[in-house]
GROMACS .gro file of C-alpha atoms in nm:
model
  388
    1MET     CA    1  -0.682  -0.006  -2.740
    2LYS     CA    2  -0.702  -0.327  -2.538
    3ASN     CA    3  -0.654  -0.309  -2.165
    4TYR     CA    4  -0.408  -0.596  -2.143
    5ILE     CA    5  -0.396  -0.592  -1.765
    6GLU     CA    6  -0.772  -0.628  -1.715
    7LEU     CA    7  -0.804  -0.892  -1.989
    8THR     CA    8  -0.518  -1.098  -1.847
    9SER     CA    9  -0.652  -1.062  -1.494
   10LYS     CA   10  -0.982  -1.219  -1.602
   11GLN     CA   11  -0.802  -1.522  -1.744
   12VAL     CA   12  -0.529  -1.560  -1.481
   13ARG     CA   13  -0.690  -1.493  -1.144
   14LEU     CA   14  -0.394  -1.398  -0.930
   15GLN     CA   15  -0.407  -1.377  -0.553
   16GLU     CA   16  -0.156  -1.091  -0.587
   17GLY     CA   17  -0.403  -0.888  -0.797
   18PRO     CA   18  -0.367  -0.713  -1.135
   19GLN     CA   19  -0.067  -0.511  -1.008
   20ALA     CA   20   0.151  -0.821  -1.058
   21ILE     CA   21   0.047  -0.835  -1.425
   22GLU     CA   22   0.131  -0.471  -1.477
   23LYS     CA   23   0.470  -0.518  -1.310
   24LEU     CA   24   0.549  -0.809  -1.542
   25LEU     CA   25   0.452  -0.610  -1.850
   26LEU     CA   26   0.657  -0.315  -1.729
   27GLU     CA   27   0.963  -0.532  -1.663
   28CYS     CA   28   0.948  -0.655  -2.022
   29TYR     CA   29   0.919  -0.292  -2.140
   30LEU     CA   30   1.217  -0.171  -1.936
   31HIS     CA   31   1.433  -0.482  -1.980
   32PRO     CA   32   1.352  -0.648  -2.315
   33GLY     CA   33   1.477  -1.004  -2.347
   34THR     CA   34   1.423  -1.094  -1.980
   35SER     CA   35   1.388  -1.465  -1.911
   36THR     CA   36   1.080  -1.613  -1.746
   37LYS     CA   37   1.286  -1.723  -1.446
   38GLU     CA   38   1.425  -1.372  -1.402
   39LEU     CA   39   1.074  -1.225  -1.423
   40ALA     CA   40   0.956  -1.468  -1.156
   41ARG     CA   41   1.248  -1.370  -0.931
   42LYS     CA   42   1.184  -0.997  -0.969
   43LEU     CA   43   0.809  -1.030  -0.916
   44LEU     CA   44   0.840  -1.280  -0.626
   45LEU     CA   45   0.606  -1.518  -0.808
   46PRO     CA   46   0.635  -1.893  -0.875
   47VAL     CA   47   0.773  -1.969  -1.220
   48PRO     CA   48   0.453  -2.151  -1.334
   49VAL     CA   49   0.240  -1.850  -1.237
   50THR     CA   50   0.478  -1.614  -1.418
   51ALA     CA   51   0.470  -1.840  -1.724
   52ALA     CA   52   0.088  -1.838  -1.721
   53ILE     CA   53   0.077  -1.456  -1.714
   54LYS     CA   54   0.337  -1.438  -1.991
   55LYS     CA   55   0.147  -1.689  -2.205
   56GLU     CA   56  -0.178  -1.493  -2.176
   57LEU     CA   57  -0.008  -1.162  -2.261
   58ILE     CA   58   0.154  -1.325  -2.565
   59LYS     CA   59  -0.186  -1.456  -2.676
   60LEU     CA   60  -0.335  -1.105  -2.643
   61GLY     CA   61  -0.051  -0.954  -2.846
   62ALA     CA   62   0.121  -0.750  -2.572
   63LEU     CA   63   0.435  -0.966  -2.542
   64ARG     CA   64   0.652  -1.175  -2.770
   65GLN     CA   65   0.894  -1.458  -2.693
   66ASP     CA   66   1.226  -1.425  -2.876
   67ARG     CA   67   1.550  -1.479  -2.683
   68GLY     CA   68   1.363  -1.379  -2.372
   69VAL     CA   69   1.037  -1.191  -2.328
   70SER     CA   70   0.981  -0.842  -2.475
   71CYS     CA   71   0.692  -0.606  -2.540
   72THR     CA   72   0.536  -0.592  -2.884
   73ALA     CA   73   0.461  -0.258  -3.048
   74ASP     CA   74   0.105  -0.285  -2.913
   75GLY     CA   75   0.227  -0.365  -2.562
   76THR     CA   76   0.465  -0.071  -2.572
   77ALA     CA   77   0.191   0.162  -2.697
   78PHE     CA   78  -0.040   0.048  -2.415
   79LEU     CA   79   0.217   0.129  -2.145
   80GLU     CA   80   0.315   0.460  -2.300
   81LYS     CA   81  -0.025   0.595  -2.401
   82LYS     CA   82  -0.260   0.436  -2.147
   83ARG     CA   83  -0.032   0.394  -1.845
   84GLY     CA   84   0.161   0.720  -1.889
   85PHE     CA   85   0.516   0.599  -1.965
   86ASP     CA   86   0.568   0.800  -2.285
   87GLY     CA   87   0.851   1.048  -2.248
   88LEU     CA   88   1.010   0.853  -1.960
   89ASP     CA   89   1.382   0.888  -1.899
   90ILE     CA   90   1.429   0.510  -1.905
   91GLY     CA   91   1.795   0.527  -1.805
   92LEU     CA   92   1.715   0.723  -1.488
   93TYR     CA   93   1.413   0.501  -1.413
   94ARG     CA   94   1.628   0.187  -1.431
   95LYS     CA   95   1.888   0.339  -1.200
   96LEU     CA   96   1.631   0.443  -0.940
   97MET     CA   97   1.466   0.101  -0.947
   98ASN     CA   98   1.798  -0.052  -0.843
   99ALA     CA   99   1.789  -0.066  -0.462
  100GLU     CA  100   2.171  -0.079  -0.445
  101MET     CA  101   2.216   0.242  -0.643
  102ASP     CA  102   2.313   0.566  -0.463
  103TRP     CA  103   2.006   0.774  -0.548
  104ARG     CA  104   2.136   1.074  -0.351
  105GLU     CA  105   2.407   1.128  -0.610
  106GLU     CA  106   2.172   1.077  -0.903
  107LEU     CA  107   1.906   1.312  -0.757
  108ALA     CA  108   2.142   1.566  -0.600
  109ASP     CA  109   1.968   1.845  -0.792
  110ILE     CA  110   1.627   1.759  -0.642
  111LEU     CA  111   1.773   1.735  -0.292
  112ALA     CA  112   1.933   2.075  -0.335
  113GLN     CA  113   1.595   2.211  -0.441
  114LEU     CA  114   1.411   2.045  -0.152
  115HIS     CA  115   1.634   2.179   0.128
  116PRO     CA  116   1.514   2.543   0.110
  117LEU     CA  117   1.156   2.432   0.038
  118LEU     CA  118   1.139   2.220   0.353
  119GLU     CA  119   1.321   2.483   0.557
  120GLY     CA  120   1.047   2.727   0.459
  121ARG     CA  121   0.768   2.511   0.601
  122PRO     CA  122   0.541   2.657   0.868
  123GLN     CA  123   0.636   2.595   1.230
  124VAL     CA  124   0.515   2.255   1.348
  125ASP     CA  125   0.219   2.233   1.585
  126VAL     CA  126   0.318   1.968   1.839
  127GLN     CA  127  -0.036   1.965   1.981
  128ILE     CA  128  -0.144   1.777   1.668
  129ASP     CA  129   0.177   1.569   1.667
  130GLN     CA  130   0.340   1.742   1.372
  131SER     CA  131   0.713   1.693   1.319
  132LYS     CA  132   0.953   1.776   1.036
  133CYS     CA  133   1.122   1.499   0.843
  134THR     CA  134   1.445   1.575   0.656
  135PRO     CA  135   1.453   1.646   0.280
  136GLU     CA  136   1.628   1.311   0.227
  137THR     CA  137   1.342   1.128   0.401
  138SER     CA  138   1.075   1.311   0.203
  139LEU     CA  139   1.243   1.223  -0.127
  140LYS     CA  140   1.317   0.866  -0.011
  141ARG     CA  141   0.943   0.813   0.040
  142ALA     CA  142   0.878   0.926  -0.317
  143ILE     CA  143   1.142   0.683  -0.448
  144LEU     CA  144   0.979   0.402  -0.249
  145CYS     CA  145   0.651   0.484  -0.425
  146LEU     CA  146   0.830   0.464  -0.760
  147ARG     CA  147   0.988   0.128  -0.677
  148GLU     CA  148   0.648  -0.007  -0.577
  149HIS     CA  149   0.522   0.089  -0.929
  150ALA     CA  150   0.270   0.328  -0.772
  151LEU     CA  151   0.403   0.664  -0.892
  152VAL     CA  152   0.375   0.681  -1.271
  153GLY     CA  153   0.010   0.700  -1.369
  154GLY     CA  154  -0.094   0.677  -1.005
  155ARG     CA  155  -0.359   0.865  -0.811
  156ILE     CA  156  -0.178   0.930  -0.486
  157LEU     CA  157  -0.318   1.059  -0.157
  158CYS     CA  158  -0.121   1.215   0.130
  159VAL     CA  159  -0.321   1.184   0.453
  160GLY     CA  160  -0.156   1.480   0.625
  161ASP     CA  161   0.159   1.623   0.468
  162ASP     CA  162   0.373   1.834   0.698
  163ASP     CA  163   0.666   1.642   0.541
  164LEU     CA  164   0.590   1.771   0.188
  165VAL     CA  165   0.595   1.420   0.037
  166SER     CA  166   0.355   1.554  -0.228
  167VAL     CA  167   0.620   1.804  -0.341
  168SER     CA  168   0.890   1.534  -0.352
  169LEU     CA  169   0.662   1.314  -0.561
  170GLY     CA  170   0.597   1.600  -0.802
  171LEU     CA  171   0.963   1.696  -0.838
  172LEU     CA  172   1.057   1.331  -0.899
  173LEU     CA  173   0.799   1.314  -1.176
  174LYS     CA  174   0.948   1.626  -1.338
  175ARG     CA  175   1.291   1.462  -1.333
  176LEU     CA  176   1.163   1.135  -1.480
  177PHE     CA  177   0.963   1.309  -1.752
  178PRO     CA  178   1.172   1.611  -1.857
  179GLN     CA  179   0.939   1.710  -2.142
  180GLN     CA  180   0.593   1.662  -1.994
  181TRP     CA  181   0.514   1.559  -1.637
  182GLU     CA  182   0.179   1.724  -1.564
  183ASN     CA  183  -0.043   1.427  -1.653
  184LYS     CA  184   0.182   1.147  -1.531
  185ALA     CA  185   0.017   1.123  -1.189
  186SER     CA  186  -0.227   1.311  -0.968
  187ILE     CA  187  -0.142   1.392  -0.608
  188THR     CA  188  -0.396   1.500  -0.346
  189VAL     CA  189  -0.319   1.633   0.003
  190VAL     CA  190  -0.576   1.631   0.284
  191ASP     CA  191  -0.475   1.810   0.603
  192ILE     CA  192  -0.636   2.003   0.887
  193ASP     CA  193  -0.359   2.265   0.893
  194GLU     CA  194  -0.438   2.540   0.644
  195ARG     CA  195  -0.085   2.683   0.679
  196PHE     CA  196   0.066   2.371   0.523
  197LEU     CA  197  -0.208   2.349   0.260
  198ARG     CA  198  -0.140   2.708   0.150
  199TYR     CA  199   0.234   2.650   0.144
  200ILE     CA  200   0.208   2.330  -0.062
  201ALA     CA  201  -0.042   2.491  -0.302
  202GLU     CA  202   0.195   2.785  -0.355
  203LEU     CA  203   0.486   2.549  -0.429
  204ALA     CA  204   0.270   2.341  -0.665
  205THR     CA  205   0.170   2.652  -0.862
  206ARG     CA  206   0.525   2.783  -0.878
  207GLU     CA  207   0.680   2.450  -0.983
  208GLY     CA  208   0.392   2.331  -1.199
  209LEU     CA  209   0.332   2.020  -0.987
  210PRO     CA  210   0.011   1.809  -1.018
  211ILE     CA  211  -0.098   1.861  -0.655
  212THR     CA  212  -0.446   1.937  -0.522
  213CYS     CA  213  -0.489   2.049  -0.159
  214THR     CA  214  -0.806   1.998   0.046
  215ARG     CA  215  -0.871   2.086   0.408
  216ALA     CA  216  -1.009   1.794   0.608
  217ASP     CA  217  -1.056   1.723   0.976
  218LEU     CA  218  -0.995   1.349   0.990
  219ARG     CA  219  -1.222   1.318   1.292
  220GLN     CA  220  -1.493   1.336   1.024
  221PRO     CA  221  -1.516   1.103   0.720
  222LEU     CA  222  -1.358   1.224   0.397
  223SER     CA  223  -1.579   1.352   0.116
  224PRO     CA  224  -1.799   1.086  -0.050
  225LYS     CA  225  -1.680   1.228  -0.384
  226GLN     CA  226  -1.333   1.086  -0.308
  227ILE     CA  227  -1.447   0.728  -0.248
  228GLY     CA  228  -1.277   0.483  -0.486
  229THR     CA  229  -1.049   0.757  -0.619
  230PHE     CA  230  -0.696   0.662  -0.514
  231ASP     CA  231  -0.438   0.390  -0.589
  232CYS     CA  232  -0.221   0.436  -0.278
  233PHE     CA  233  -0.165   0.672   0.012
  234PHE     CA  234   0.104   0.804   0.246
  235THR     CA  235   0.046   0.887   0.610
  236ASP     CA  236   0.262   0.981   0.909
  237PRO     CA  237  -0.010   0.983   1.177
  238PRO     CA  238  -0.004   1.065   1.548
  239TYR     CA  239   0.205   0.798   1.719
  240THR     CA  240  -0.089   0.659   1.914
  241LEU     CA  241  -0.292   0.350   1.835
  242PRO     CA  242  -0.615   0.552   1.783
  243GLY     CA  243  -0.423   0.800   1.565
  244MET     CA  244  -0.283   0.525   1.344
  245SER     CA  245  -0.620   0.350   1.312
  246LEU     CA  246  -0.801   0.673   1.224
  247PHE     CA  247  -0.555   0.799   0.961
  248VAL     CA  248  -0.523   0.457   0.796
  249SER     CA  249  -0.901   0.409   0.804
  250ARG     CA  250  -0.958   0.744   0.631
  251GLY     CA  251  -0.707   0.651   0.363
  252ILE     CA  252  -0.864   0.309   0.307
  253SER     CA  253  -1.209   0.467   0.277
  254VAL     CA  254  -1.113   0.644  -0.047
  255LEU     CA  255  -0.891   0.376  -0.206
  256GLN     CA  256  -1.009   0.179  -0.505
  257LYS     CA  257  -1.162  -0.155  -0.415
  258LYS     CA  258  -0.867  -0.360  -0.538
  259LYS     CA  259  -0.627  -0.596  -0.367
  260GLY     CA  260  -0.255  -0.528  -0.367
  261LEU     CA  261  -0.276  -0.148  -0.337
  262PRO     CA  262   0.013  -0.006  -0.128
  263ILE     CA  263  -0.014   0.200   0.189
  264TYR     CA  264   0.297   0.380   0.316
  265LEU     CA  265   0.274   0.418   0.693
  266SER     CA  266   0.547   0.608   0.877
  267PHE     CA  267   0.548   0.541   1.250
  268ALA     CA  268   0.773   0.558   1.556
  269HIS     CA  269   0.960   0.252   1.673
  270LYS     CA  270   0.750   0.104   1.951
  271SER     CA  271   0.760  -0.174   2.208
  272PRO     CA  272   0.675  -0.532   2.105
  273GLU     CA  273   0.347  -0.507   2.298
  274PHE     CA  274   0.247  -0.189   2.114
  275MET     CA  275   0.345  -0.341   1.776
  276LEU     CA  276   0.136  -0.649   1.854
  277ASP     CA  277  -0.168  -0.428   1.917
  278MET     CA  278  -0.087  -0.239   1.600
  279GLN     CA  279  -0.072  -0.556   1.391
  280ARG     CA  280  -0.406  -0.665   1.538
  281GLU     CA  281  -0.547  -0.339   1.401
  282PHE     CA  282  -0.399  -0.417   1.058
  283ILE     CA  283  -0.567  -0.759   1.062
  284ARG     CA  284  -0.901  -0.607   1.165
  285MET     CA  285  -0.871  -0.372   0.867
  286GLY     CA  286  -0.788  -0.658   0.631
  287LEU     CA  287  -0.434  -0.534   0.560
  288VAL     CA  288  -0.115  -0.733   0.520
  289VAL     CA  289   0.232  -0.609   0.613
  290THR     CA  290   0.469  -0.660   0.320
  291GLU     CA  291   0.773  -0.472   0.445
  292VAL     CA  292   0.901  -0.303   0.761
  293ILE     CA  293   1.205  -0.076   0.714
  294PRO     CA  294   1.359   0.031   1.047
  295HIS     CA  295   1.516   0.379   1.074
  296PHE     CA  296   1.376   0.471   0.732
  297ASN     CA  297   1.251   0.813   0.845
  298GLU     CA  298   1.470   1.083   0.994
  299TYR     CA  299   1.322   1.387   1.171
  300GLU     CA  300   1.451   1.724   1.281
  301GLY     CA  301   1.437   1.786   1.655
  302ALA     CA  302   1.229   1.476   1.738
  303GLU     CA  303   1.435   1.359   2.035
  304MET     CA  304   1.136   1.180   2.191
  305ILE     CA  305   1.154   0.916   1.916
  306GLY     CA  306   1.532   0.932   1.872
  307ASN     CA  307   1.492   1.134   1.551
  308ARG     CA  308   1.416   0.810   1.365
  309GLY     CA  309   1.104   0.622   1.262
  310GLN     CA  310   1.011   0.310   1.067
  311MET     CA  311   0.836   0.273   0.733
  312ILE     CA  312   0.566   0.007   0.723
  313VAL     CA  313   0.443  -0.091   0.378
  314LEU     CA  314   0.094  -0.243   0.383
  315LYS     CA  315  -0.112  -0.394   0.101
  316THR     CA  316  -0.486  -0.420   0.062
  317THR     CA  317  -0.670  -0.752   0.032
  318GLU     CA  318  -1.023  -0.851  -0.067
  319GLN     CA  319  -1.114  -0.813   0.302
  320THR     CA  320  -0.983  -0.457   0.344
  321LEU     CA  321  -1.223  -0.220   0.518
  322PRO     CA  322  -1.170   0.092   0.731
  323ARG     CA  323  -1.179   0.023   1.104
  324ILE     CA  324  -1.332   0.366   1.172
  325LYS     CA  325  -1.611   0.473   0.938
  326GLY     CA  326  -1.812   0.748   1.106
  327SER     CA  327  -1.718   1.046   1.321
  328PHE     CA  328  -1.438   1.002   1.573
  329ASP     CA  329  -1.461   1.175   1.913
  330GLU     CA  330  -1.209   0.985   2.127
  331ALA     CA  331  -0.857   1.082   2.236
  332LEU     CA  332  -0.635   1.098   1.928
  333TYR     CA  333  -0.309   1.288   1.972
  334THR     CA  334  -0.024   1.200   2.206
  335GLY     CA  335  -0.111   1.486   2.442
  336GLU     CA  336  -0.468   1.355   2.468
  337VAL     CA  337  -0.389   0.986   2.502
  338LYS     CA  338  -0.089   1.028   2.731
  339ARG     CA  339  -0.176   1.328   2.948
  340THR     CA  340   0.112   1.478   3.140
  341LEU     CA  341   0.167   1.786   3.355
  342ARG     CA  342   0.518   1.937   3.361
  343THR     CA  343   0.654   2.206   3.590
  344TYR     CA  344   0.921   2.435   3.446
  345ARG     CA  345   1.135   2.695   3.625
  346CYS     CA  346   1.209   3.020   3.444
  347ARG     CA  347   1.582   3.096   3.425
  348GLY     CA  348   1.503   3.467   3.432
  349CYS     CA  349   1.287   3.510   3.744
  350GLU     CA  350   1.290   3.150   3.875
  351GLY     CA  351   0.912   3.145   3.872
  352SER     CA  352   0.730   2.811   3.825
  353ILE     CA  353   0.499   2.753   3.529
  354GLN     CA  354   0.289   2.444   3.466
  355VAL     CA  355   0.273   2.309   3.112
  356GLY     CA  356   0.048   2.040   2.973
  357PHE     CA  357  -0.307   1.912   3.004
  358GLN     CA  358  -0.567   2.187   3.064
  359GLN     CA  359  -0.298   2.455   3.126
  360ASP     CA  360  -0.252   2.798   2.967
  361PHE     CA  361   0.056   2.656   2.796
  362PRO     CA  362  -0.017   2.309   2.656
  363THR     CA  363   0.342   2.263   2.528
  364ILE     CA  364   0.689   2.389   2.612
  365GLU     CA  365   0.712   2.521   2.257
  366ARG     CA  366   0.411   2.744   2.321
  367LEU     CA  367   0.564   2.866   2.650
  368LYS     CA  368   0.894   2.951   2.479
  369MET     CA  369   0.712   3.131   2.201
  370ASN     CA  370   0.513   3.347   2.445
  371GLY     CA  371   0.781   3.384   2.709
  372CYS     CA  372   0.751   3.366   3.086
  373PRO     CA  373   0.422   3.528   3.197
  374LEU     CA  374   0.613   3.700   3.482
  375CYS     CA  375   0.928   3.832   3.312
  376GLN     CA  376   0.901   3.737   2.941
  377HIS     CA  377   1.222   3.529   2.958
  378ASP     CA  378   1.220   3.234   2.711
  379THR     CA  379   1.453   2.980   2.869
  380PHE     CA  380   1.324   2.719   3.114
  381ASP     CA  381   1.435   2.409   3.308
  382LEU     CA  382   1.214   2.106   3.364
  383VAL     CA  383   1.160   2.056   3.736
  384LYS     CA  384   0.890   1.791   3.766
  385LYS     CA  385   0.675   1.570   3.544
  386ARG     CA  386   0.370   1.361   3.630
  387SER     CA  387   0.082   1.185   3.457
  388VAL     CA  388  -0.273   1.313   3.504
   0.00000   0.00000   0.00000
């Protein structure tokens, strides 16, 4: 069977990459009879460029022009057999692709399933900047992947996954393909925390989700076997500039060498100066920002960032390269980059305990878990805080 996307890409060399061709073909599959102007509007392409793609796909036999543009039998077979759209619940897919639609109502069953799964996650380790997003946020990230045409047939990487985005992606696939979902995408999780890897692997086995878990310390490069493997990746890195650069670099290192591949970066809202430095890092890595969605992410108990974070959607270009390629041995996590020393007073015995950099208790969470070393009480008041 012809690969209509590759053949068209050779004839119509788009700056947007072959993903734009696939999106056009898919629009004609989902909405037969669409006009050329409507296709151009949906794809954010000039009408002449859209017309050139359409003309080439018609010549190859994938599309036909008859009261709008529609897929031929060959074009439909290509999308269903080669791109994994056979068995799709088209009605649900169309609804979820509509940004104005209330997806919470449509996917209430998945949300109900996610709540106990996310509640059962291991306790976060704040020393490595873990935090827990809400079930709604986890599923919202999966829907964003779907709307970017990166879910169905995609090879998806989660660079760290204490938010269980991999599970949300898998459950969404099951809902979209009620008969057979196993081969509709492949999802890989790399994380340093074996507790989360075990938990995700157990859920994947129980629910029959296409998830593979691999332990990786991102201070070291990812396995050479993974290079050129993935079509997109999610990451919610430490909210430091080195943390963002490292996690994004590791993801880039194993992406396919194609332009237009999406990267879903969750990050705290930061000052203009910090965001300027961040965007400089994007430019150095050859990435372009295509969308910034404020308050997209909601977290449980993350008062330091106001319980909210932004979603930054990046796309690869022909110049995309990882900023960090070899081993990384610099300060990475918030506690390393911004070193503080806090003094707490125990409410039980009123003794003073120091928490933070190079102390027996690096975090207040660890102190509460262990209790006061003098009386075992677990409630404390912050008395003093200073940088070191």
